[in-house]
PDB file of C-alpha atoms and ligand atoms in Angstrom:
ATOM      1  CA  UNK A  22       1.740  66.718 122.312  1.00  0.00           C
ATOM      2  CA  UNK A  23       2.728  63.865 120.424  1.00  0.00           C
ATOM      3  CA  UNK A  24       1.096  61.002 119.190  1.00  0.00           C
ATOM      4  CA  UNK A  25       1.473  58.148 120.430  1.00  0.00           C
ATOM      5  CA  UNK A  26       0.630  54.501 119.704  1.00  0.00           C
ATOM      6  CA  UNK A  27      -0.681  51.422 122.217  1.00  0.00           C
ATOM      7  CA  UNK A  28      -1.170  47.712 121.684  1.00  0.00           C
ATOM      8  CA  UNK A  29      -2.621  45.212 123.790  1.00  0.00           C
ATOM      9  CA  UNK A  30       0.929  42.897 124.872  1.00  0.00           C
ATOM     10  CA  UNK A  31       1.241  40.144 122.900  1.00  0.00           C
ATOM     11  CA  UNK A  32       1.373  38.056 126.767  1.00  0.00           C
ATOM     12  CA  UNK A  33      -2.204  39.360 126.863  1.00  0.00           C
ATOM     13  CA  UNK A  34      -3.055  37.109 123.943  1.00  0.00           C
ATOM     14  CA  UNK A  35      -6.997  35.977 125.536  1.00  0.00           C
ATOM     15  CA  UNK A  36      -7.531  40.108 125.840  1.00  0.00           C
ATOM     16  CA  UNK A  37      -8.345  42.876 124.446  1.00  0.00           C
ATOM     17  CA  UNK A  38     -11.539  44.265 122.505  1.00  0.00           C
ATOM     18  CA  UNK A  39     -11.200  45.674 118.769  1.00  0.00           C
ATOM     19  CA  UNK A  40      -9.779  48.928 120.236  1.00  0.00           C
ATOM     20  CA  UNK A  41      -6.433  47.476 121.628  1.00  0.00           C
ATOM     21  CA  UNK A  42      -6.006  44.089 119.422  1.00  0.00           C
ATOM     22  CA  UNK A  43      -5.946  46.768 116.195  1.00  0.00           C
ATOM     23  CA  UNK A  44      -4.315  49.334 118.006  1.00  0.00           C
ATOM     24  CA  UNK A  45      -4.980  53.392 119.657  1.00  0.00           C
ATOM     25  CA  UNK A  46      -3.408  56.283 119.318  1.00  0.00           C
ATOM     26  CA  UNK A  47      -3.434  58.694 122.475  1.00  0.00           C
ATOM     27  CA  UNK A  48      -1.998  61.677 122.696  1.00  0.00           C
ATOM     28  CA  UNK A  49       0.008  62.744 125.522  1.00  0.00           C
ATOM     29  CA  UNK A  50       2.222  65.546 126.740  1.00  0.00           C
ATOM     30  CA  UNK A  51       5.724  64.179 126.639  1.00  0.00           C
ATOM     31  CA  UNK A  52       6.927  63.056 130.443  1.00  0.00           C
ATOM     32  CA  UNK A  53       2.920  61.580 130.959  1.00  0.00           C
ATOM     33  CA  UNK A  54       4.101  57.881 131.336  1.00  0.00           C
ATOM     34  CA  UNK A  55       2.517  55.806 129.718  1.00  0.00           C
ATOM     35  CA  UNK A  56      -0.669  53.857 129.391  1.00  0.00           C
ATOM     36  CA  UNK A  57      -0.723  51.141 131.774  1.00  0.00           C
ATOM     37  CA  UNK A  58      -4.000  49.543 130.309  1.00  0.00           C
ATOM     38  CA  UNK A  59      -6.840  50.140 127.091  1.00  0.00           C
ATOM     39  CA  UNK A  60      -9.523  52.977 128.828  1.00  0.00           C
ATOM     40  CA  UNK A  61     -11.601  50.499 126.601  1.00  0.00           C
ATOM     41  CA  UNK A  62     -12.217  46.502 128.347  1.00  0.00           C
ATOM     42  CA  UNK A  63      -8.914  47.555 130.523  1.00  0.00           C
ATOM     43  CA  UNK A  64      -7.251  44.353 129.128  1.00  0.00           C
ATOM     44  CA  UNK A  65      -2.937  45.590 128.821  1.00  0.00           C
ATOM     45  CA  UNK A  66      -1.682  47.810 126.803  1.00  0.00           C
ATOM     46  CA  UNK A  67       1.863  49.383 125.871  1.00  0.00           C
ATOM     47  CA  UNK A  68       3.329  51.248 124.105  1.00  0.00           C
ATOM     48  CA  UNK A  69       4.355  50.990 120.381  1.00  0.00           C
ATOM     49  CA  UNK A  70       7.902  53.248 119.309  1.00  0.00           C
ATOM     50  CA  UNK A  71       8.226  54.406 116.498  1.00  0.00           C
ATOM     51  CA  UNK A  72      11.482  53.694 114.749  1.00  0.00           C
ATOM     52  CA  UNK A  73      12.531  53.791 111.235  1.00  0.00           C
ATOM     53  CA  UNK A  74      14.942  51.171 112.303  1.00  0.00           C
ATOM     54  CA  UNK A  75      14.176  48.715 114.429  1.00  0.00           C
ATOM     55  CA  UNK A  76      17.323  47.606 116.490  1.00  0.00           C
ATOM     56  CA  UNK A  77      15.763  46.494 119.908  1.00  0.00           C
ATOM     57  CA  UNK A  78      14.339  43.156 118.133  1.00  0.00           C
ATOM     58  CA  UNK A  79      13.521  40.984 121.496  1.00  0.00           C
ATOM     59  CA  UNK A  80      15.546  43.311 123.595  1.00  0.00           C
ATOM     60  CA  UNK A  81      13.464  44.780 126.683  1.00  0.00           C
ATOM     61  CA  UNK A  82      11.792  48.356 126.328  1.00  0.00           C
ATOM     62  CA  UNK A  83      12.511  50.014 129.206  1.00  0.00           C
ATOM     63  CA  UNK A  84       9.387  51.476 131.202  1.00  0.00           C
ATOM     64  CA  UNK A  85       8.795  54.155 133.150  1.00  0.00           C
ATOM     65  CA  UNK A  86       9.346  53.782 136.735  1.00  0.00           C
ATOM     66  CA  UNK A  87       6.957  51.391 139.012  1.00  0.00           C
ATOM     67  CA  UNK A  88       7.401  54.849 141.068  1.00  0.00           C
ATOM     68  CA  UNK A  89       6.598  57.284 138.692  1.00  0.00           C
ATOM     69  CA  UNK A  90       3.799  55.970 137.776  1.00  0.00           C
ATOM     70  CA  UNK A  91       2.307  55.341 141.527  1.00  0.00           C
ATOM     71  CA  UNK A  92       2.919  58.847 141.898  1.00  0.00           C
ATOM     72  CA  UNK A  93       0.484  59.930 138.083  1.00  0.00           C
ATOM     73  CA  UNK A  94      -1.893  57.515 139.500  1.00  0.00           C
ATOM     74  CA  UNK A  95      -1.984  54.452 137.721  1.00  0.00           C
ATOM     75  CA  UNK A  96      -2.428  51.252 138.738  1.00  0.00           C
ATOM     76  CA  UNK A  97      -0.357  48.662 137.141  1.00  0.00           C
ATOM     77  CA  UNK A  98      -0.853  44.710 137.078  1.00  0.00           C
ATOM     78  CA  UNK A  99       1.162  41.805 136.469  1.00  0.00           C
ATOM     79  CA  UNK A 100       1.208  38.997 134.928  1.00  0.00           C
ATOM     80  CA  UNK A 101       1.184  35.830 137.922  1.00  0.00           C
ATOM     81  CA  UNK A 102      -0.132  33.523 135.250  1.00  0.00           C
ATOM     82  CA  UNK A 103      -2.891  31.909 132.245  1.00  0.00           C
ATOM     83  CA  UNK A 104      -5.824  34.636 132.493  1.00  0.00           C
ATOM     84  CA  UNK A 105      -4.826  36.029 136.090  1.00  0.00           C
ATOM     85  CA  UNK A 106      -3.679  39.254 136.961  1.00  0.00           C
ATOM     86  CA  UNK A 107      -1.517  40.629 140.700  1.00  0.00           C
ATOM     87  CA  UNK A 108      -1.409  43.945 141.190  1.00  0.00           C
ATOM     88  CA  UNK A 109       1.860  46.107 140.843  1.00  0.00           C
ATOM     89  CA  UNK A 110       0.352  49.330 143.277  1.00  0.00           C
ATOM     90  CA  UNK A 111      -2.291  50.792 142.828  1.00  0.00           C
ATOM     91  CA  UNK A 112      -5.625  51.400 142.941  1.00  0.00           C
ATOM     92  CA  UNK A 113      -7.932  48.529 142.311  1.00  0.00           C
ATOM     93  CA  UNK A 114      -8.614  44.842 142.877  1.00  0.00           C
ATOM     94  CA  UNK A 115      -5.677  42.395 144.209  1.00  0.00           C
ATOM     95  CA  UNK A 116      -6.143  40.112 141.233  1.00  0.00           C
ATOM     96  CA  UNK A 117      -7.862  40.097 138.236  1.00  0.00           C
ATOM     97  CA  UNK A 118      -8.698  36.775 136.534  1.00  0.00           C
ATOM     98  CA  UNK A 119     -10.702  36.615 132.867  1.00  0.00           C
TER      99      UNK A 119
HETATM  100 ZN1   ZN B  27      -9.317  47.180 124.469  1.00  0.00          ZN
END
């Protein structure tokens, strides 16, 4: 199984713990949906794509579809303001505030 690297999303700079700010690795099946939150502190994280040439700097990396993430049991939050996140789908609180 491949090992994926995750790091806290830059937009959540005011959040995170040592685990996700420094980045961490998860061994996951190729078809598993990426983690959306740090397993230790819950800060939003994104998968870091390893590539020998970074040809996509400044580009938007396409993530998994919302429906596939929801089907896999993930909860997704979108930033709705400074330090607040609104739930798109899944279980848990409607909004997160830090
Ligand atoms: Zn964390």
